Amino acid sequence: MSTITETKIQVPTEGQKLQPVTDKGYTLGTQGVHNLAFGGLEYKDERPKFANSLEERKHVLQHMAGTFRVFGRMGFTEGPAGHISVRDPVDPETFWINPLGMHFSQICVSDLVHVDSEGNILSDGNQAAINAAGFRIHAQLHKARPDVNAACHAHTIYGKSWAAFGKELDMINQDACIFYKCHGVYQDFGGVVLESEEGERLAEALGDKKALLLVSHGLLTVGETVDEAAYLFGLMERSCQVQLQVEMASNAGLRKRIIDDDAAYYTYYNTSDPESLYSSFQPDYNLELKLTNGEFLQ
C-alpha cells in the first residue's frame, strides 16, 4: 500500500511574507473565490472588472454607501466617530469619506465627500465638513499603503472591549483564521487623532497587515476594495465578541483550544484573499439593497 508524505506548513515568522505551501498532503493552488464556489456554475458575486475608471468609481461609491448602511444596521455607530474611506479610481491621490455627524444608516452616494491628500474638499463631491481625526488617519493610510484602496474604522462595543486587553485575537475558530498573522495591536493610544503624527504612527503599526486592534480606541481594517475592508471589519467585531465569551468560559474552568499553525494557515490561505473577501461581503450588500429598495444609490 502506498503512503502519502505529509509536508508541514512552513509557518512564516514575524516580518516574513506568507508563501503558498502544502499541508497534510493537500496542495495549495491559487487563491480566489474559485476555492469556495462549487457546482460548475458561474458565481454571481465574484469581484467585477471594469471598462474604465469612471465605471469603477460609480461601482465603488455605490458599494461604499451600501457599506455605511450595513454598518448602521449592525450598530457600528458612536456619535460622530467612525469613518470609511475609499481611494478614488479616477484620481488615486484623492479619496472619498463620509460627512461629519451623519448617521451611517442615512448615507447615500450623494452624501459622500471627495477630499485630496491636503484636506481640501473637492467640488465633485458633497460639500460638507468631515471628521478631522478621520482625515488624519485615512490620509496617512492611503499614503503609506498604495495597495490599500479602502479603510474602515469605528468604535464598536466588542472591538473596544477586547482591544482593552492589548492582545491579538486567538485562532480559536475557522473565521478567526482569516486574521492569521495579518492583524496587530496598536498599543500607543495618544488621545483622539487630531495630529498628523498619530495618523503616521497608526499607518506604521499597520505595516502590511489587514487589520489593527487599537487599544483604548476601536478597530481598523483595510482592503483592496471597500467590500473587503467592510467584511473584515464586521468579522473582526464578531471575533472580538466570541473571544470575550470564550475568555469568560475559560475563567470558569473550561479549556480553550487553539487551532494549530498548519490548519490556521491553510484556512487563511484559502479564505483571506481580496477576491474571496469581496465575495463574502455581497450577501450583506445585497440584503441592504433589498431592505432599502436601493435608496442609498442616489
CSV table of C-alpha atoms in Angstrom, one decimal:
chain,number,residue,atom,x,y,z
A,1,MET,CA,0.0,0.0,0.0
A,2,SER,CA,1.4,3.4,-0.9
A,3,THR,CA,1.8,6.1,1.6
A,4,ILE,CA,1.2,9.9,1.3
A,5,THR,CA,4.0,12.0,2.5
A,6,GLU,CA,2.7,15.0,4.5
A,7,THR,CA,4.5,18.3,4.0
A,8,LYS,CA,4.3,20.5,7.0
A,9,ILE,CA,3.5,24.2,6.5
A,10,GLN,CA,6.4,26.5,6.7
A,11,VAL,CA,4.7,29.0,9.1
A,12,PRO,CA,6.2,32.4,8.5
A,13,THR,CA,7.9,34.3,11.3
A,14,GLU,CA,7.2,37.9,12.1
A,15,GLY,CA,8.1,40.1,9.1
A,16,GLN,CA,8.2,37.2,6.6
A,17,LYS,CA,5.8,37.1,3.7
A,18,LEU,CA,3.3,34.2,3.7
A,19,GLN,CA,4.1,31.7,1.0
A,20,PRO,CA,1.9,29.0,-0.6
A,21,VAL,CA,3.0,25.6,0.7
A,22,THR,CA,1.3,22.2,1.2
A,23,ASP,CA,-0.4,20.9,4.3
A,24,LYS,CA,-1.1,17.3,5.2
A,25,GLY,CA,-1.0,16.1,1.6
A,26,TYR,CA,-3.1,18.8,0.2
A,27,THR,CA,-1.6,21.2,-2.4
A,28,LEU,CA,-2.4,24.9,-2.1
A,29,GLY,CA,-3.2,26.3,-5.5
A,30,THR,CA,-4.0,29.8,-6.5
A,31,GLN,CA,-6.1,32.0,-4.2
A,32,GLY,CA,-9.5,33.2,-5.1
A,33,VAL,CA,-13.2,32.6,-4.8
A,34,HIS,CA,-13.0,29.6,-7.1
A,35,ASN,CA,-11.7,27.7,-4.0
A,36,LEU,CA,-15.1,28.3,-2.3
A,37,ALA,CA,-17.6,28.0,-5.1
A,38,PHE,CA,-18.6,24.5,-6.3
A,39,GLY,CA,-21.0,23.0,-8.8
A,40,GLY,CA,-19.6,24.1,-12.2
A,41,LEU,CA,-21.9,27.2,-12.5
A,42,GLU,CA,-21.0,30.8,-12.6
A,43,TYR,CA,-20.9,32.5,-9.2
A,44,LYS,CA,-22.6,35.9,-9.4
A,45,ASP,CA,-20.7,37.6,-6.6
A,46,GLU,CA,-17.2,37.5,-8.0
A,47,ARG,CA,-15.3,40.7,-7.9
A,48,PRO,CA,-16.2,42.6,-11.1
A,49,LYS,CA,-13.9,44.0,-13.8
A,50,PHE,CA,-14.4,47.5,-15.3
A,51,ALA,CA,-14.1,49.0,-18.7
A,52,ASN,CA,-12.8,52.3,-17.4
A,53,SER,CA,-12.1,54.2,-14.2
A,54,LEU,CA,-15.4,56.2,-14.3
A,55,GLU,CA,-17.4,53.0,-14.4
A,56,GLU,CA,-15.3,51.7,-11.4
A,57,ARG,CA,-15.9,54.9,-9.5
A,58,LYS,CA,-19.6,54.5,-9.8
A,59,HIS,CA,-19.4,50.9,-8.5
A,60,VAL,CA,-17.1,51.9,-5.7
A,61,LEU,CA,-19.2,54.8,-4.4
A,62,GLN,CA,-22.4,52.6,-4.5
A,63,HIS,CA,-20.7,49.9,-2.5
A,64,MET,CA,-19.2,52.5,-0.1
A,65,ALA,CA,-22.7,53.9,0.6
A,66,GLY,CA,-24.0,50.4,0.9
A,67,THR,CA,-21.3,49.6,3.4
A,68,PHE,CA,-22.3,52.5,5.6
A,69,ARG,CA,-25.9,51.2,5.6
A,70,VAL,CA,-24.7,47.8,6.6
A,71,PHE,CA,-22.6,49.3,9.4
A,72,GLY,CA,-25.6,51.3,10.6
A,73,ARG,CA,-27.8,48.1,10.6
A,74,MET,CA,-25.1,46.3,12.6
A,75,GLY,CA,-24.9,49.1,15.2
A,76,PHE,CA,-21.3,50.2,14.4
A,77,THR,CA,-22.0,53.9,15.3
A,78,GLU,CA,-20.9,56.1,18.2
A,79,GLY,CA,-21.9,59.7,17.8
A,80,PRO,CA,-19.7,61.5,15.2
A,81,ALA,CA,-17.0,58.8,15.5
A,82,GLY,CA,-16.3,56.2,12.8
A,83,HIS,CA,-15.3,56.6,9.1
A,84,ILE,CA,-14.8,54.7,5.9
A,85,SER,CA,-12.5,56.0,3.1
A,86,VAL,CA,-12.1,54.8,-0.5
A,87,ARG,CA,-9.3,55.8,-2.8
A,88,ASP,CA,-10.7,57.4,-6.0
A,89,PRO,CA,-10.2,55.2,-9.1
A,90,VAL,CA,-10.1,58.3,-11.3
A,91,ASP,CA,-7.6,60.3,-9.2
A,92,PRO,CA,-5.8,57.8,-6.8
A,93,GLU,CA,-4.1,60.7,-5.0
A,94,THR,CA,-7.6,61.6,-3.6
A,95,PHE,CA,-10.2,59.7,-1.6
A,96,TRP,CA,-13.9,59.7,-0.6
A,97,ILE,CA,-15.1,59.7,3.0
A,98,ASN,CA,-18.3,60.2,5.0
A,99,PRO,CA,-19.6,63.6,6.1
A,100,LEU,CA,-19.2,64.5,9.8
A,101,GLY,CA,-22.2,63.9,12.0
A,102,MET,CA,-24.4,61.9,9.6
A,103,HIS,CA,-25.7,58.6,10.8
A,104,PHE,CA,-24.4,55.6,8.8
A,105,SER,CA,-27.9,54.4,8.2
A,106,GLN,CA,-28.8,57.6,6.3
A,107,ILE,CA,-25.8,57.9,4.0
A,108,CYS,CA,-26.3,57.8,0.2
A,109,VAL,CA,-23.8,58.1,-2.7
A,110,SER,CA,-24.6,61.9,-3.0
A,111,ASP,CA,-23.6,62.4,0.7
A,112,LEU,CA,-20.0,61.2,0.2
A,113,VAL,CA,-17.2,63.8,0.3
A,114,HIS,CA,-14.3,63.9,-2.1
A,115,VAL,CA,-11.0,65.1,-0.5
A,116,ASP,CA,-7.4,65.4,-1.5
A,117,SER,CA,-4.3,64.5,0.5
A,118,GLU,CA,-4.1,68.0,1.9
A,119,GLY,CA,-7.6,68.0,3.2
A,120,ASN,CA,-9.2,70.2,0.5
A,121,ILE,CA,-12.8,69.3,-0.2
A,122,LEU,CA,-13.2,68.8,-3.9
A,123,SER,CA,-16.1,70.2,-5.9
A,124,ASP,CA,-17.4,66.9,-7.5
A,125,GLY,CA,-18.5,65.5,-4.1
A,126,ASN,CA,-20.8,66.6,-1.3
A,127,GLN,CA,-19.8,70.0,0.1
A,128,ALA,CA,-19.7,69.0,3.8
A,129,ALA,CA,-17.3,69.0,6.7
A,130,ILE,CA,-15.5,65.7,7.5
A,131,ASN,CA,-14.2,64.2,10.7
A,132,ALA,CA,-10.7,65.7,11.5
A,133,ALA,CA,-9.4,62.6,13.1
A,134,GLY,CA,-10.8,60.5,10.3
A,135,PHE,CA,-9.0,62.6,7.7
A,136,ARG,CA,-5.7,62.3,9.5
A,137,ILE,CA,-6.0,58.5,9.9
A,138,HIS,CA,-7.1,57.8,6.4
A,139,ALA,CA,-4.8,60.2,4.6
A,140,GLN,CA,-1.8,58.6,6.2
A,141,LEU,CA,-3.1,55.0,5.5
A,142,HIS,CA,-3.6,55.7,1.8
A,143,LYS,CA,-0.2,57.4,1.6
A,144,ALA,CA,1.7,54.6,3.3
A,145,ARG,CA,-0.1,51.7,1.5
A,146,PRO,CA,-0.6,52.1,-2.2
A,147,ASP,CA,-2.3,48.6,-2.2
A,148,VAL,CA,-4.9,49.8,0.2
A,149,ASN,CA,-7.9,51.3,-1.6
A,150,ALA,CA,-10.3,51.3,1.4
A,151,ALA,CA,-10.2,51.6,5.2
A,152,CYS,CA,-12.9,51.2,7.8
A,153,HIS,CA,-12.7,52.4,11.4
A,154,ALA,CA,-15.3,52.6,14.1
A,155,HIS,CA,-15.7,52.5,17.9
A,156,THR,CA,-17.7,49.3,18.3
A,157,ILE,CA,-18.7,47.6,21.5
A,158,TYR,CA,-16.8,44.3,21.3
A,159,GLY,CA,-13.9,45.8,19.4
A,160,LYS,CA,-13.3,48.3,22.2
A,161,SER,CA,-13.8,45.6,24.8
A,162,TRP,CA,-11.3,43.1,23.5
A,163,ALA,CA,-8.8,45.9,22.5
A,164,ALA,CA,-8.7,46.9,26.1
A,165,PHE,CA,-6.5,43.9,26.8
A,166,GLY,CA,-3.9,44.9,24.2
A,167,LYS,CA,-3.8,41.3,22.8
A,168,GLU,CA,-4.3,39.9,19.3
A,169,LEU,CA,-7.1,37.5,18.5
A,170,ASP,CA,-6.6,33.8,19.2
A,171,MET,CA,-7.1,31.4,16.4
A,172,ILE,CA,-10.0,29.7,18.2
A,173,ASN,CA,-12.3,29.1,15.2
A,174,GLN,CA,-12.3,28.9,11.4
A,175,ASP,CA,-13.4,32.5,10.9
A,176,ALA,CA,-10.7,33.9,13.1
A,177,CYS,CA,-8.1,32.2,10.9
A,178,ILE,CA,-8.8,34.9,8.3
A,179,PHE,CA,-6.8,37.1,10.5
A,180,TYR,CA,-3.9,34.6,11.0
A,181,LYS,CA,-0.7,36.6,11.2
A,182,CYS,CA,-2.2,39.5,9.3
A,183,HIS,CA,-3.5,41.6,12.2
A,184,GLY,CA,-1.8,43.5,15.0
A,185,VAL,CA,-2.3,45.7,18.1
A,186,TYR,CA,-1.7,49.4,18.3
A,187,GLN,CA,-0.7,49.9,21.9
A,188,ASP,CA,0.2,53.6,21.9
A,189,PHE,CA,-3.1,55.4,22.4
A,190,GLY,CA,-2.4,59.1,22.3
A,191,GLY,CA,-5.9,60.5,22.6
A,192,VAL,CA,-8.3,61.5,19.8
A,193,VAL,CA,-6.3,61.6,16.5
A,194,LEU,CA,-6.0,65.4,15.9
A,195,GLU,CA,-2.4,65.4,14.9
A,196,SER,CA,-1.0,64.0,11.7
A,197,GLU,CA,1.8,62.3,13.6
A,198,GLU,CA,-0.7,60.0,15.3
A,199,GLY,CA,-2.0,59.0,11.9
A,200,GLU,CA,1.5,58.3,10.7
A,201,ARG,CA,2.1,56.1,13.8
A,202,LEU,CA,-1.1,54.2,13.1
A,203,ALA,CA,-0.1,53.6,9.5
A,204,GLU,CA,3.4,52.4,10.6
A,205,ALA,CA,1.8,50.0,13.2
A,206,LEU,CA,-0.5,48.6,10.5
A,207,GLY,CA,2.5,47.8,8.2
A,208,ASP,CA,1.4,45.3,5.6
A,209,LYS,CA,-1.4,43.8,7.8
A,210,LYS,CA,-5.1,43.8,7.1
A,211,ALA,CA,-6.3,44.9,10.5
A,212,LEU,CA,-5.5,46.6,13.8
A,213,LEU,CA,-6.9,46.4,17.3
A,214,LEU,CA,-6.5,50.0,18.7
A,215,VAL,CA,-6.1,49.9,22.4
A,216,SER,CA,-8.5,52.3,24.2
A,217,HIS,CA,-10.0,53.1,20.8
A,218,GLY,CA,-11.6,50.6,18.4
A,219,LEU,CA,-10.9,48.6,15.2
A,220,LEU,CA,-9.3,49.4,11.9
A,221,THR,CA,-9.4,47.2,8.7
A,222,VAL,CA,-8.2,47.8,5.2
A,223,GLY,CA,-8.6,46.2,1.8
A,224,GLU,CA,-8.2,46.4,-2.0
A,225,THR,CA,-12.0,47.1,-2.1
A,226,VAL,CA,-14.4,48.7,0.4
A,227,ASP,CA,-16.2,45.3,0.4
A,228,GLU,CA,-13.1,43.5,1.6
A,229,ALA,CA,-12.4,46.1,4.3
A,230,ALA,CA,-16.0,46.1,5.4
A,231,TYR,CA,-16.3,42.3,5.6
A,232,LEU,CA,-13.0,42.2,7.6
A,233,PHE,CA,-14.4,44.8,10.0
A,234,GLY,CA,-17.6,43.0,10.7
A,235,LEU,CA,-15.8,39.7,11.1
A,236,MET,CA,-13.2,41.3,13.5
A,237,GLU,CA,-16.0,42.8,15.6
A,238,ARG,CA,-17.8,39.4,15.8
A,239,SER,CA,-14.4,37.7,16.5
A,240,CYS,CA,-13.8,40.0,19.4
A,241,GLN,CA,-17.3,39.1,20.8
A,242,VAL,CA,-16.5,35.4,20.5
A,243,GLN,CA,-13.1,35.9,22.1
A,244,LEU,CA,-14.6,37.6,25.1
A,245,GLN,CA,-17.2,34.9,25.6
A,246,VAL,CA,-14.5,32.2,25.3
A,247,GLU,CA,-12.4,34.0,27.9
A,248,MET,CA,-15.3,34.1,30.3
A,249,ALA,CA,-15.9,30.3,29.9
A,250,SER,CA,-12.1,29.7,30.2
A,251,ASN,CA,-12.1,31.6,33.5
A,252,ALA,CA,-14.9,29.3,34.7
A,253,GLY,CA,-12.6,26.3,34.1
A,254,LEU,CA,-13.2,25.2,30.6
A,255,ARG,CA,-10.1,24.6,28.4
A,256,LYS,CA,-9.6,26.9,25.4
A,257,ARG,CA,-8.3,25.1,22.3
A,258,ILE,CA,-6.1,27.0,19.8
A,259,ILE,CA,-6.0,25.9,16.1
A,260,ASP,CA,-2.5,24.7,15.2
A,261,ASP,CA,-0.4,26.8,12.8
A,262,ASP,CA,-0.7,24.4,9.9
A,263,ALA,CA,-4.5,24.4,9.9
A,264,ALA,CA,-4.7,28.1,10.6
A,265,TYR,CA,-2.5,29.0,7.7
A,266,TYR,CA,-4.3,26.5,5.4
A,267,THR,CA,-7.6,28.2,6.3
A,268,TYR,CA,-6.1,31.7,5.9
A,269,TYR,CA,-4.7,31.0,2.5
A,270,ASN,CA,-8.0,29.7,1.1
A,271,THR,CA,-10.3,32.3,2.6
A,272,SER,CA,-8.4,35.6,3.2
A,273,ASP,CA,-7.6,36.8,-0.3
A,274,PRO,CA,-9.1,40.0,-1.6
A,275,GLU,CA,-11.4,38.3,-4.1
A,276,SER,CA,-12.9,35.9,-1.6
A,277,LEU,CA,-13.3,38.7,1.0
A,278,TYR,CA,-15.1,40.9,-1.6
A,279,SER,CA,-17.4,38.0,-2.3
A,280,SER,CA,-18.0,37.4,1.4
A,281,PHE,CA,-19.5,40.9,1.8
A,282,GLN,CA,-22.0,40.7,-1.0
A,283,PRO,CA,-24.8,38.9,0.9
A,284,ASP,CA,-25.0,41.9,3.3
A,285,TYR,CA,-24.7,44.4,0.5
A,286,ASN,CA,-27.5,42.7,-1.5
A,287,LEU,CA,-29.7,42.5,1.6
A,288,GLU,CA,-29.2,46.2,2.1
A,289,LEU,CA,-30.3,46.8,-1.5
A,290,LYS,CA,-33.5,44.9,-0.8
A,291,LEU,CA,-34.2,46.4,2.6
A,292,THR,CA,-33.8,50.0,1.4
A,293,ASN,CA,-35.1,49.5,-2.2
A,294,GLY,CA,-31.7,50.8,-3.3
A,295,GLU,CA,-32.2,54.2,-1.6
A,296,PHE,CA,-28.5,54.6,-0.9
A,297,LEU,CA,-27.7,54.5,-4.6
A,298,GLN,CA,-29.0,58.1,-5.0
